[in-house]
Short mmCIF file of C-alpha atoms in Angstrom, two decimals:
data_model
loop_
_atom_site.label_atom_id
_atom_site.label_comp_id
_atom_site.label_asym_id
_atom_site.label_seq_id
_atom_site.Cartn_x
_atom_site.Cartn_y
_atom_site.Cartn_z
CA UNK A 115 0.00 0.00 0.00
CA UNK A 116 1.95 3.02 -1.29
CA UNK A 117 -0.64 5.67 -0.37
CA UNK A 118 -0.28 8.77 -2.55
CA UNK A 119 2.60 8.84 -5.01
CA UNK A 120 3.81 11.77 -7.08
CA UNK A 121 6.20 12.00 -10.00
CA UNK A 122 8.60 13.57 -10.54
CA UNK A 123 10.13 14.56 -7.21
CA UNK A 124 12.12 17.42 -8.70
CA UNK A 125 11.84 19.31 -11.98
CA UNK A 126 13.48 22.35 -13.53
CA UNK A 127 11.76 24.04 -16.45
CA UNK A 128 12.46 27.03 -18.59
CA UNK A 129 9.84 29.74 -18.96
CA UNK A 130 7.28 28.69 -21.55
CA UNK A 131 7.89 24.96 -21.31
CA UNK A 132 5.07 22.61 -20.45
CA UNK A 133 4.92 19.62 -18.16
CA UNK A 134 2.54 17.32 -16.36
CA UNK A 135 2.76 16.36 -12.72
CA UNK A 136 1.44 12.91 -12.03
CA UNK A 137 -0.39 11.73 -8.93
CA UNK A 138 -1.81 8.35 -8.07
CA UNK A 139 -3.45 6.87 -4.98
CA UNK A 140 -4.14 3.26 -4.14
CA UNK A 141 -6.61 3.79 -1.29
CA UNK A 142 -9.75 3.81 -3.46
CA UNK A 143 -10.46 7.40 -2.44
CA UNK A 144 -13.10 9.41 -4.24
CA UNK A 145 -11.62 12.88 -3.85
CA UNK A 146 -8.25 14.17 -4.98
CA UNK A 147 -6.57 17.57 -4.67
CA UNK A 148 -3.64 19.59 -5.96
CA UNK A 149 -2.02 22.21 -3.71
CA UNK A 150 0.96 24.46 -4.04
CA UNK A 151 3.09 25.45 -1.08
CA UNK A 152 5.05 28.67 -1.05
CA UNK A 153 7.08 30.12 1.83
CA UNK A 154 4.89 32.09 4.20
CA UNK A 155 1.74 31.22 2.25
CA UNK A 156 0.79 27.84 3.61
CA UNK A 157 -0.96 25.50 1.20
CA UNK A 158 -3.24 26.86 -1.47
CA UNK A 159 -5.69 24.72 -3.38
CA UNK A 160 -5.20 24.74 -7.15
CA UNK A 161 -7.82 22.23 -8.32
CA UNK A 162 -9.73 19.39 -6.82
CA UNK A 163 -11.78 16.45 -7.99
CA UNK A 164 -14.63 15.51 -5.70
CA UNK A 165 -15.17 12.25 -7.56
CA UNK A 166 -14.12 10.52 -10.74
CA UNK A 167 -15.27 12.52 -13.74
CA UNK A 168 -15.49 15.88 -11.97
CA UNK A 169 -12.97 18.66 -11.43
CA UNK A 170 -13.31 22.12 -9.92
CA UNK A 171 -11.17 25.18 -9.46
CA UNK A 172 -9.64 25.99 -6.14
CA UNK A 173 -8.09 29.18 -4.89
CA UNK A 174 -5.29 29.59 -7.46
CA UNK A 175 -6.20 27.78 -10.71
CA UNK A 176 -4.77 30.23 -13.26
CA UNK A 177 -2.04 28.73 -15.42
CA UNK A 178 -2.97 25.13 -14.59
CA UNK A 179 -5.18 22.40 -15.96
CA UNK A 180 -6.08 19.04 -14.46
CA UNK A 181 -7.29 15.66 -15.59
CA UNK A 182 -8.94 13.03 -13.45
CA UNK A 183 -7.88 10.13 -15.61
CA UNK A 184 -9.61 7.49 -13.49
CA UNK A 185 -10.34 6.98 -9.84
CA UNK A 186 -6.65 6.45 -9.03
CA UNK A 187 -4.97 9.21 -11.03
CA UNK A 188 -5.17 12.98 -11.01
CA UNK A 189 -2.66 14.94 -13.08
CA UNK A 190 -1.74 18.62 -13.06
CA UNK A 191 -0.54 20.30 -16.24
CA UNK A 192 1.37 23.51 -16.71
CA UNK A 193 0.89 24.54 -20.34
CA UNK A 194 3.36 27.43 -20.37
CA UNK A 195 5.41 27.57 -17.21
CA UNK A 196 6.18 30.90 -15.57
CA UNK A 197 8.66 31.75 -12.79
CA UNK A 198 5.68 32.51 -10.53
CA UNK A 199 4.85 28.80 -10.68
CA UNK A 200 8.07 27.90 -8.90
CA UNK A 201 6.75 26.07 -5.87
CA UNK A 202 6.34 22.74 -4.13
CA UNK A 203 3.28 20.89 -5.38
CA UNK A 204 1.37 18.42 -3.25
CA UNK A 205 -1.27 15.97 -4.30
CA UNK A 206 -3.73 14.67 -1.72
CA UNK A 207 -6.66 12.29 -1.61
CA UNK A 208 -9.52 11.66 0.77
CA UNK A 209 -12.40 9.24 1.08
CA UNK A 210 -14.93 11.93 0.37
CA UNK A 211 -15.24 15.59 1.18
CA UNK A 212 -13.93 17.09 4.35
CA UNK A 213 -15.18 14.39 6.66
CA UNK A 214 -12.41 12.18 5.42
CA UNK A 215 -8.86 12.98 6.34
CA UNK A 216 -6.59 13.99 3.52
CA UNK A 217 -3.55 11.88 2.71
CA UNK A 218 -0.69 13.77 1.12
CA UNK A 219 1.96 12.72 -1.33
CA UNK A 220 5.63 13.57 -0.79
CA UNK A 221 5.54 16.59 -3.12
CA UNK A 222 7.17 17.78 -6.33
CA UNK A 223 9.65 20.62 -6.14
CA UNK A 224 9.35 22.65 -9.35
CA UNK A 225 11.68 25.45 -10.39
CA UNK A 226 10.88 27.61 -13.41
CA UNK A 227 13.81 29.62 -14.71
CA UNK B 459 -14.05 36.29 4.24
CA UNK B 460 -12.95 32.89 5.39
CA UNK B 461 -9.49 32.79 6.85
CA UNK B 462 -7.16 30.95 9.16
CA UNK B 463 -4.50 32.75 11.16
CA UNK B 464 -1.49 31.21 12.79
CA UNK B 465 0.07 34.22 14.48
CA UNK B 466 3.39 32.57 15.33
CA UNK B 467 5.68 31.96 12.37
CA UNK B 468 8.43 30.40 14.48
CA UNK B 469 8.40 28.93 17.98
CA UNK B 470 11.38 27.54 19.89
CA UNK B 471 10.96 25.39 22.98
CA UNK B 472 13.26 23.23 25.03
CA UNK B 473 12.82 19.48 24.99
CA UNK B 474 10.47 18.46 27.77
CA UNK B 475 8.73 21.83 27.89
CA UNK B 476 5.06 22.27 27.14
CA UNK B 477 3.86 23.58 23.81
CA UNK B 478 0.90 25.57 22.57
CA UNK B 479 0.46 26.56 18.94
CA UNK B 480 -2.23 29.08 18.20
CA UNK B 481 -4.85 28.97 15.47
CA UNK B 482 -7.68 31.43 14.93
CA UNK B 483 -10.26 31.11 12.20
CA UNK B 484 -12.94 33.17 10.59
CA UNK B 485 -15.64 31.04 9.08
CA UNK B 486 -19.33 31.61 8.54
CA UNK B 487 -20.54 28.06 8.88
CA UNK B 488 -19.86 25.50 11.56
CA UNK B 489 -16.21 24.72 10.98
CA UNK B 490 -14.39 21.48 10.60
CA UNK B 491 -10.94 22.03 12.09
CA UNK B 492 -7.69 20.19 11.53
CA UNK B 493 -4.07 20.21 12.54
CA UNK B 494 -1.45 18.77 10.21
CA UNK B 495 2.30 18.32 10.70
CA UNK B 496 4.94 18.48 8.00
CA UNK B 497 8.43 17.13 8.61
CA UNK B 498 11.21 18.49 6.39
CA UNK B 499 10.92 17.24 2.83
CA UNK B 500 7.71 15.35 3.56
CA UNK B 501 4.04 15.70 2.84
CA UNK B 502 1.52 16.62 5.51
CA UNK B 503 0.23 14.21 8.09
CA UNK B 504 -3.01 14.63 10.02
CA UNK B 505 -2.54 15.08 13.78
CA UNK B 506 -6.16 15.52 14.78
CA UNK B 507 -9.49 16.88 13.68
CA UNK B 508 -12.62 18.37 15.21
CA UNK B 509 -16.07 18.09 13.72
CA UNK B 510 -18.46 18.23 16.66
CA UNK B 511 -18.96 17.02 20.20
CA UNK B 512 -16.30 17.18 22.89
CA UNK B 513 -14.32 20.35 22.35
CA UNK B 514 -11.07 18.75 23.53
CA UNK B 515 -9.77 16.32 20.93
CA UNK B 516 -6.89 13.94 21.19
CA UNK B 517 -4.58 13.21 18.31
CA UNK B 518 -1.54 11.20 17.46
CA UNK B 519 1.92 11.64 18.97
CA UNK B 520 0.49 12.95 22.26
CA UNK B 521 -1.05 16.11 20.78
CA UNK B 522 -4.40 17.56 21.74
CA UNK B 523 -6.39 20.60 20.67
CA UNK B 524 -9.26 22.54 22.16
CA UNK B 525 -12.03 24.15 20.15
CA UNK B 526 -13.24 27.41 21.65
CA UNK B 527 -16.13 28.78 19.66
CA UNK B 528 -16.32 32.05 21.61
CA UNK B 529 -12.70 32.80 20.76
CA UNK B 530 -12.75 31.28 17.26
CA UNK B 531 -9.68 29.34 18.22
CA UNK B 532 -8.38 25.81 17.88
CA UNK B 533 -5.02 25.75 19.66
CA UNK B 534 -2.73 22.74 19.57
CA UNK B 535 -1.02 21.59 22.75
CA UNK B 536 1.47 19.03 23.95
CA UNK B 537 2.50 18.64 27.61
CA UNK B 538 6.10 17.61 26.93
CA UNK B 539 7.83 18.20 23.62
CA UNK B 540 10.28 15.70 22.14
CA UNK B 541 13.10 16.59 19.76
CA UNK B 542 11.30 14.63 17.04
CA UNK B 543 8.40 17.10 17.19
CA UNK B 544 10.50 19.69 15.35
CA UNK B 545 8.49 20.32 12.19
CA UNK B 546 6.05 22.75 10.64
CA UNK B 547 2.46 22.70 11.85
CA UNK B 548 -0.55 23.78 9.86
CA UNK B 549 -4.05 24.55 11.02
CA UNK B 550 -6.84 24.11 8.46
CA UNK B 551 -10.56 24.79 8.38
CA UNK B 552 -13.42 23.68 6.19
CA UNK B 553 -17.13 23.14 6.42
CA UNK B 554 -19.64 20.43 5.74
CA UNK B 555 -20.78 20.28 2.14
CA UNK B 556 -17.57 21.62 0.66
CA UNK B 557 -14.39 19.97 -0.45
CA UNK B 558 -12.12 22.89 0.22
CA UNK B 559 -9.82 23.44 3.12
CA UNK B 560 -8.27 26.75 3.99
CA UNK B 561 -4.81 26.33 5.45
CA UNK B 562 -3.00 28.67 7.77
CA UNK B 563 0.49 29.83 6.89
CA UNK B 564 2.11 27.43 9.33
CA UNK B 565 4.20 27.57 12.51
CA UNK B 566 7.71 26.20 12.40
CA UNK B 567 8.69 24.53 15.67
CA UNK B 568 12.29 24.25 16.78
CA UNK B 569 13.17 22.05 19.74
CA UNK B 570 16.30 22.70 21.77
CA UNK B 571 18.09 19.76 23.35
#
């Protein structure tokens, strides 16, 4: 039981490049989330998926797109990376809504030059 | 507007001393309240949560928190801190019927031997 896994762990991009961050969970959870963590800002929700087939914007969705590929996988795409997207990205999953605790992946550290 | 405030950015305590980390929230609905811990280079782990009922909740690793509605606070406490408790602690709030948490900016705890 791996929990929530994220790939890659580290990534360096140049401005304007695109990339996809991958997230998978093996706990059969309905809900999945993408956060970014910046110094002094805590965690901010980018997008979430309440259940398979649905996605919704969070607090800071601009510049990102997501895909809930199936119940296990939830990917985050940066179409044209900007230095302001330099951050640590966390994926999380939960059984359903806020009643279920969120389980976090180990994070992806992204630097955009 | 909904918000979570952790007024202490850094706290330093000696090993064996007691600890209290402050969290204040502003939320229109009945809040669901959480404390998470993040060790360096790791994702977040749930320490405890409050939904309803007894306002003093027990969590893992010997932590507890008390919900005080009149003060809009949910402070985290531990009677005797261990060196392994050095980490960053996040308070989060949400409400029933939503899938979104709001996280505080975090308190970084340093433990002196």
